[in-house]
């Protein structure tokens, strides 16, 4: 089965700083890639996804992610974070043709200081 | 967007009892539903994959006799924690894969506390 690594456990930024959260996966086949966000006390919400086509995908709330196939990476970025972006961020990989199961990274907790 | 509903949101039970959690896709059909477990301050751990009308596929280390999964229709999957013990206390989350697109939608989760 595929595995997903998120390198940063906890990231602390000041408002207006730029954000990049790393995500790497191990699976040689075709994948769908996702970033989810979980705000405190709330359930998971989809930020953005990559299925095919343009490897630079834009999601909600100003987030974007770039799929680099050669690096097996799908890093999440935002040019200028806000206090309201404080949340837990999960990268997920769905391995197509492999029971279609979904694996999540360990998550990165983002704290944005006002 | 599509909605996945879990019920109950909170459940407290005594050790040794069984608890059933429902996962429903309210406005779409789901070929596949996934059950996850989330420990405090940790990521989601896939427990099992269930396809409508067939037996669930369990991940390594997940006891299928303890965590019974039934996927009776394209809109409903249930997870039954049998003979629950305090170590089963956790946050259980389901997700449903939309029939035509494969996109996943998550339920709000069910918090189980076993006394």
CSV table of C-alpha atoms in Angstrom, one decimal:
chain,number,residue,atom,x,y,z
A,1,UNK,CA,0.0,0.0,0.0
A,2,UNK,CA,1.0,3.5,-0.5
A,3,UNK,CA,2.5,5.7,2.3
A,4,UNK,CA,2.4,9.4,2.8
A,5,UNK,CA,4.9,11.6,4.6
A,6,UNK,CA,4.4,15.0,5.9
A,7,UNK,CA,7.7,16.4,7.1
A,8,UNK,CA,6.5,19.2,9.3
A,9,UNK,CA,4.7,18.3,12.4
A,10,UNK,CA,4.0,21.8,13.7
A,11,UNK,CA,4.5,25.0,11.8
A,12,UNK,CA,4.2,28.4,13.5
A,13,UNK,CA,3.9,31.5,11.3
A,14,UNK,CA,3.0,35.1,11.7
A,15,UNK,CA,0.2,36.6,9.7
A,16,UNK,CA,1.1,37.5,6.1
A,17,UNK,CA,4.0,35.0,6.0
A,18,UNK,CA,4.2,32.6,3.2
A,19,UNK,CA,3.4,28.9,3.7
A,20,UNK,CA,4.7,25.7,2.2
A,21,UNK,CA,3.8,22.3,3.7
A,22,UNK,CA,5.6,19.3,2.3
A,23,UNK,CA,4.0,16.1,1.3
A,24,UNK,CA,5.7,13.1,-0.3
A,25,UNK,CA,4.2,9.7,-1.1
A,26,UNK,CA,5.5,6.3,-2.1
A,27,UNK,CA,3.6,4.6,-4.8
A,28,UNK,CA,4.7,3.9,-8.3
A,29,UNK,CA,1.2,3.8,-10.0
A,30,UNK,CA,-1.4,6.4,-10.8
A,31,UNK,CA,-2.6,8.4,-7.9
A,32,UNK,CA,-5.1,11.1,-7.0
A,33,UNK,CA,-3.8,13.6,-4.5
A,34,UNK,CA,-5.6,15.6,-1.9
A,35,UNK,CA,-5.1,18.2,0.8
A,36,UNK,CA,-7.6,18.3,3.6
A,37,UNK,CA,-8.0,20.8,6.4
A,38,UNK,CA,-9.4,20.3,9.9
A,39,UNK,CA,-10.2,23.4,11.9
A,40,UNK,CA,-10.4,23.0,15.6
A,41,UNK,CA,-13.5,21.1,16.6
A,42,UNK,CA,-14.6,20.6,13.0
A,43,UNK,CA,-14.6,17.8,10.5
A,44,UNK,CA,-12.3,17.4,7.6
A,45,UNK,CA,-12.8,19.6,4.6
A,46,UNK,CA,-11.3,19.3,1.1
A,47,UNK,CA,-8.9,22.1,0.3
A,48,UNK,CA,-7.9,21.0,-3.2
A,49,UNK,CA,-7.3,17.9,-5.3
A,50,UNK,CA,-5.3,16.7,-8.2
A,51,UNK,CA,-6.6,14.0,-10.6
A,52,UNK,CA,-4.8,14.8,-13.8
A,53,UNK,CA,-3.8,17.7,-16.1
A,54,UNK,CA,-2.2,20.9,-14.9
A,55,UNK,CA,0.1,19.9,-12.0
A,56,UNK,CA,-0.5,23.2,-10.3
A,57,UNK,CA,-3.9,23.1,-8.7
A,58,UNK,CA,-5.7,25.9,-7.0
A,59,UNK,CA,-8.1,25.3,-4.1
A,60,UNK,CA,-10.3,27.2,-1.8
A,61,UNK,CA,-9.1,30.1,0.5
A,62,UNK,CA,-6.1,31.0,-1.6
A,63,UNK,CA,-4.3,27.6,-1.3
A,64,UNK,CA,-2.6,25.9,-4.1
A,65,UNK,CA,-0.5,22.8,-4.5
A,66,UNK,CA,2.0,21.5,-7.1
A,67,UNK,CA,2.3,17.9,-8.1
A,68,UNK,CA,5.8,17.0,-9.1
A,69,UNK,CA,5.7,13.4,-10.3
A,70,UNK,CA,9.4,12.9,-10.4
A,71,UNK,CA,9.7,13.8,-6.8
A,72,UNK,CA,6.5,12.1,-5.7
A,73,UNK,CA,5.6,15.3,-4.0
A,74,UNK,CA,2.4,17.4,-3.6
A,75,UNK,CA,3.4,20.4,-1.5
A,76,UNK,CA,0.7,22.9,-0.3
A,77,UNK,CA,1.4,26.6,-0.6
A,78,UNK,CA,-0.3,29.9,0.3
A,79,UNK,CA,1.4,33.2,-0.3
A,80,UNK,CA,0.0,35.0,2.7
A,81,UNK,CA,-1.5,33.2,5.7
A,82,UNK,CA,-4.2,34.5,8.0
A,83,UNK,CA,-4.9,33.8,11.6
A,84,UNK,CA,-8.0,31.9,10.4
A,85,UNK,CA,-5.8,29.4,8.7
A,86,UNK,CA,-4.8,27.9,12.0
A,87,UNK,CA,-5.7,24.3,11.6
A,88,UNK,CA,-4.5,20.8,11.0
A,89,UNK,CA,-3.6,20.0,7.4
A,90,UNK,CA,-3.6,16.5,6.0
A,91,UNK,CA,-2.2,15.3,2.7
A,92,UNK,CA,-3.8,12.2,1.3
A,93,UNK,CA,-3.1,9.9,-1.6
A,94,UNK,CA,-5.5,7.6,-3.3
A,95,UNK,CA,-3.9,4.8,-5.2
A,96,UNK,CA,-6.0,4.1,-8.3
A,97,UNK,CA,-6.5,0.4,-9.3
A,98,UNK,CA,-5.3,-0.6,-5.8
A,99,UNK,CA,-8.6,-1.0,-4.1
A,100,UNK,CA,-8.8,2.8,-4.4
A,101,UNK,CA,-8.0,3.1,-0.8
A,102,UNK,CA,-7.0,6.5,0.7
A,103,UNK,CA,-4.0,7.0,2.9
A,104,UNK,CA,-3.3,10.1,5.0
A,105,UNK,CA,-0.1,11.7,6.1
A,106,UNK,CA,0.4,12.3,9.8
A,107,UNK,CA,-0.8,15.9,9.5
A,108,UNK,CA,0.8,19.3,10.0
A,109,UNK,CA,-0.5,21.6,12.7
A,110,UNK,CA,-0.3,25.2,11.5
A,111,UNK,CA,-0.5,28.0,14.1
A,112,UNK,CA,-0.7,31.5,12.7
A,113,UNK,CA,0.0,34.2,15.2
A,114,UNK,CA,-2.0,37.4,14.8
B,1,UNK,CA,-21.5,20.0,-2.1
B,2,UNK,CA,-22.3,16.4,-1.3
B,3,UNK,CA,-23.0,15.5,2.3
B,4,UNK,CA,-22.1,12.5,4.3
B,5,UNK,CA,-23.7,12.2,7.7
B,6,UNK,CA,-22.6,10.1,10.6
B,7,UNK,CA,-24.8,9.1,13.6
B,8,UNK,CA,-24.4,9.3,16.5
B,9,UNK,CA,-21.9,12.2,16.8
B,10,UNK,CA,-21.2,11.3,20.4
B,11,UNK,CA,-21.7,8.0,22.2
B,12,UNK,CA,-20.7,6.9,25.7
B,13,UNK,CA,-21.1,3.2,26.5
B,14,UNK,CA,-20.1,0.7,29.2
B,15,UNK,CA,-17.3,-1.7,28.7
B,16,UNK,CA,-18.5,-4.9,27.1
B,17,UNK,CA,-21.4,-3.4,25.2
B,18,UNK,CA,-21.7,-3.0,21.4
B,19,UNK,CA,-22.1,0.3,19.6
B,20,UNK,CA,-23.3,0.9,16.0
B,21,UNK,CA,-22.2,4.0,14.0
B,22,UNK,CA,-24.0,4.8,10.8
B,23,UNK,CA,-22.6,6.6,7.8
B,24,UNK,CA,-25.0,7.9,5.1
B,25,UNK,CA,-24.4,9.7,1.9
B,26,UNK,CA,-27.4,12.0,1.8
B,27,UNK,CA,-27.5,13.2,-1.8
B,28,UNK,CA,-25.3,10.8,-3.8
B,29,UNK,CA,-24.6,7.2,-4.3
B,30,UNK,CA,-21.4,5.8,-2.9
B,31,UNK,CA,-19.8,2.7,-4.3
B,32,UNK,CA,-17.2,2.6,-1.7
B,33,UNK,CA,-17.1,3.8,1.9
B,34,UNK,CA,-14.0,4.0,4.1
B,35,UNK,CA,-13.8,3.9,7.8
B,36,UNK,CA,-11.0,5.7,9.7
B,37,UNK,CA,-10.0,6.1,13.2
B,38,UNK,CA,-8.4,9.2,14.5
B,39,UNK,CA,-6.5,9.2,17.8
B,40,UNK,CA,-6.0,12.6,19.6
B,41,UNK,CA,-3.5,14.8,17.8
B,42,UNK,CA,-2.8,12.1,15.2
B,43,UNK,CA,-3.7,11.5,11.7
B,44,UNK,CA,-6.5,9.3,10.3
B,45,UNK,CA,-5.8,5.6,10.2
B,46,UNK,CA,-7.6,3.6,7.6
B,47,UNK,CA,-9.4,0.7,9.2
B,48,UNK,CA,-11.4,-0.8,6.4
B,49,UNK,CA,-12.8,-0.3,2.9
B,50,UNK,CA,-16.3,-1.4,2.3
B,51,UNK,CA,-18.0,-1.9,-1.1
B,52,UNK,CA,-21.7,-2.1,-1.4
B,53,UNK,CA,-22.9,-5.7,-1.3
B,54,UNK,CA,-19.6,-7.3,-0.5
B,55,UNK,CA,-17.4,-8.0,2.5
B,56,UNK,CA,-15.3,-5.2,3.8
B,57,UNK,CA,-11.5,-5.3,3.3
B,58,UNK,CA,-9.7,-4.7,6.6
B,59,UNK,CA,-6.3,-3.2,7.1
B,60,UNK,CA,-3.6,-5.1,8.8
B,61,UNK,CA,-4.0,-5.1,12.5
B,62,UNK,CA,-7.7,-4.3,12.5
B,63,UNK,CA,-9.8,-7.0,14.0
B,64,UNK,CA,-12.7,-7.8,11.7
B,65,UNK,CA,-14.7,-9.6,14.4
B,66,UNK,CA,-14.4,-6.6,16.6
B,67,UNK,CA,-15.2,-3.9,14.1
B,68,UNK,CA,-18.1,-5.2,12.0
B,69,UNK,CA,-18.8,-3.3,8.8
B,70,UNK,CA,-22.0,-3.7,6.8
B,71,UNK,CA,-22.5,-1.8,3.5
B,72,UNK,CA,-26.1,-2.8,2.7
B,73,UNK,CA,-26.9,-0.1,0.2
B,74,UNK,CA,-25.2,2.6,-1.9
B,75,UNK,CA,-26.0,5.2,0.7
B,76,UNK,CA,-25.4,3.5,4.0
B,77,UNK,CA,-22.6,1.8,5.7
B,78,UNK,CA,-22.5,0.8,9.4
B,79,UNK,CA,-19.6,0.2,11.8
B,80,UNK,CA,-20.3,-1.9,14.9
B,81,UNK,CA,-17.8,-1.9,17.7
B,82,UNK,CA,-18.5,-5.2,19.4
B,83,UNK,CA,-17.7,-5.7,23.1
B,84,UNK,CA,-16.2,-2.3,23.4
B,85,UNK,CA,-13.3,-1.6,25.8
B,86,UNK,CA,-11.8,1.7,26.9
B,87,UNK,CA,-9.0,1.3,24.4
B,88,UNK,CA,-11.6,1.5,21.7
B,89,UNK,CA,-12.4,5.0,22.7
B,90,UNK,CA,-11.6,7.2,19.7
B,91,UNK,CA,-12.9,9.4,17.0
B,92,UNK,CA,-14.3,7.3,14.1
B,93,UNK,CA,-14.7,9.0,10.7
B,94,UNK,CA,-16.3,7.6,7.5
B,95,UNK,CA,-15.9,8.8,4.0
B,96,UNK,CA,-17.9,8.0,0.9
B,97,UNK,CA,-16.6,7.8,-2.6
B,98,UNK,CA,-19.0,9.3,-5.1
B,99,UNK,CA,-20.2,6.8,-7.7
B,100,UNK,CA,-19.2,8.6,-10.9
B,101,UNK,CA,-16.3,10.8,-9.9
B,102,UNK,CA,-14.6,8.9,-7.1
B,103,UNK,CA,-14.3,12.0,-5.1
B,104,UNK,CA,-14.4,11.5,-1.3
B,105,UNK,CA,-16.6,13.2,1.1
B,106,UNK,CA,-16.2,12.9,4.9
B,107,UNK,CA,-18.6,12.5,7.6
B,108,UNK,CA,-18.4,14.7,10.7
B,109,UNK,CA,-17.1,11.9,12.8
B,110,UNK,CA,-18.4,10.0,15.8
B,111,UNK,CA,-16.7,10.2,19.2
B,112,UNK,CA,-16.8,7.0,21.1
B,113,UNK,CA,-16.1,6.9,24.8
B,114,UNK,CA,-16.0,3.5,26.5
B,115,UNK,CA,-16.2,3.7,30.3
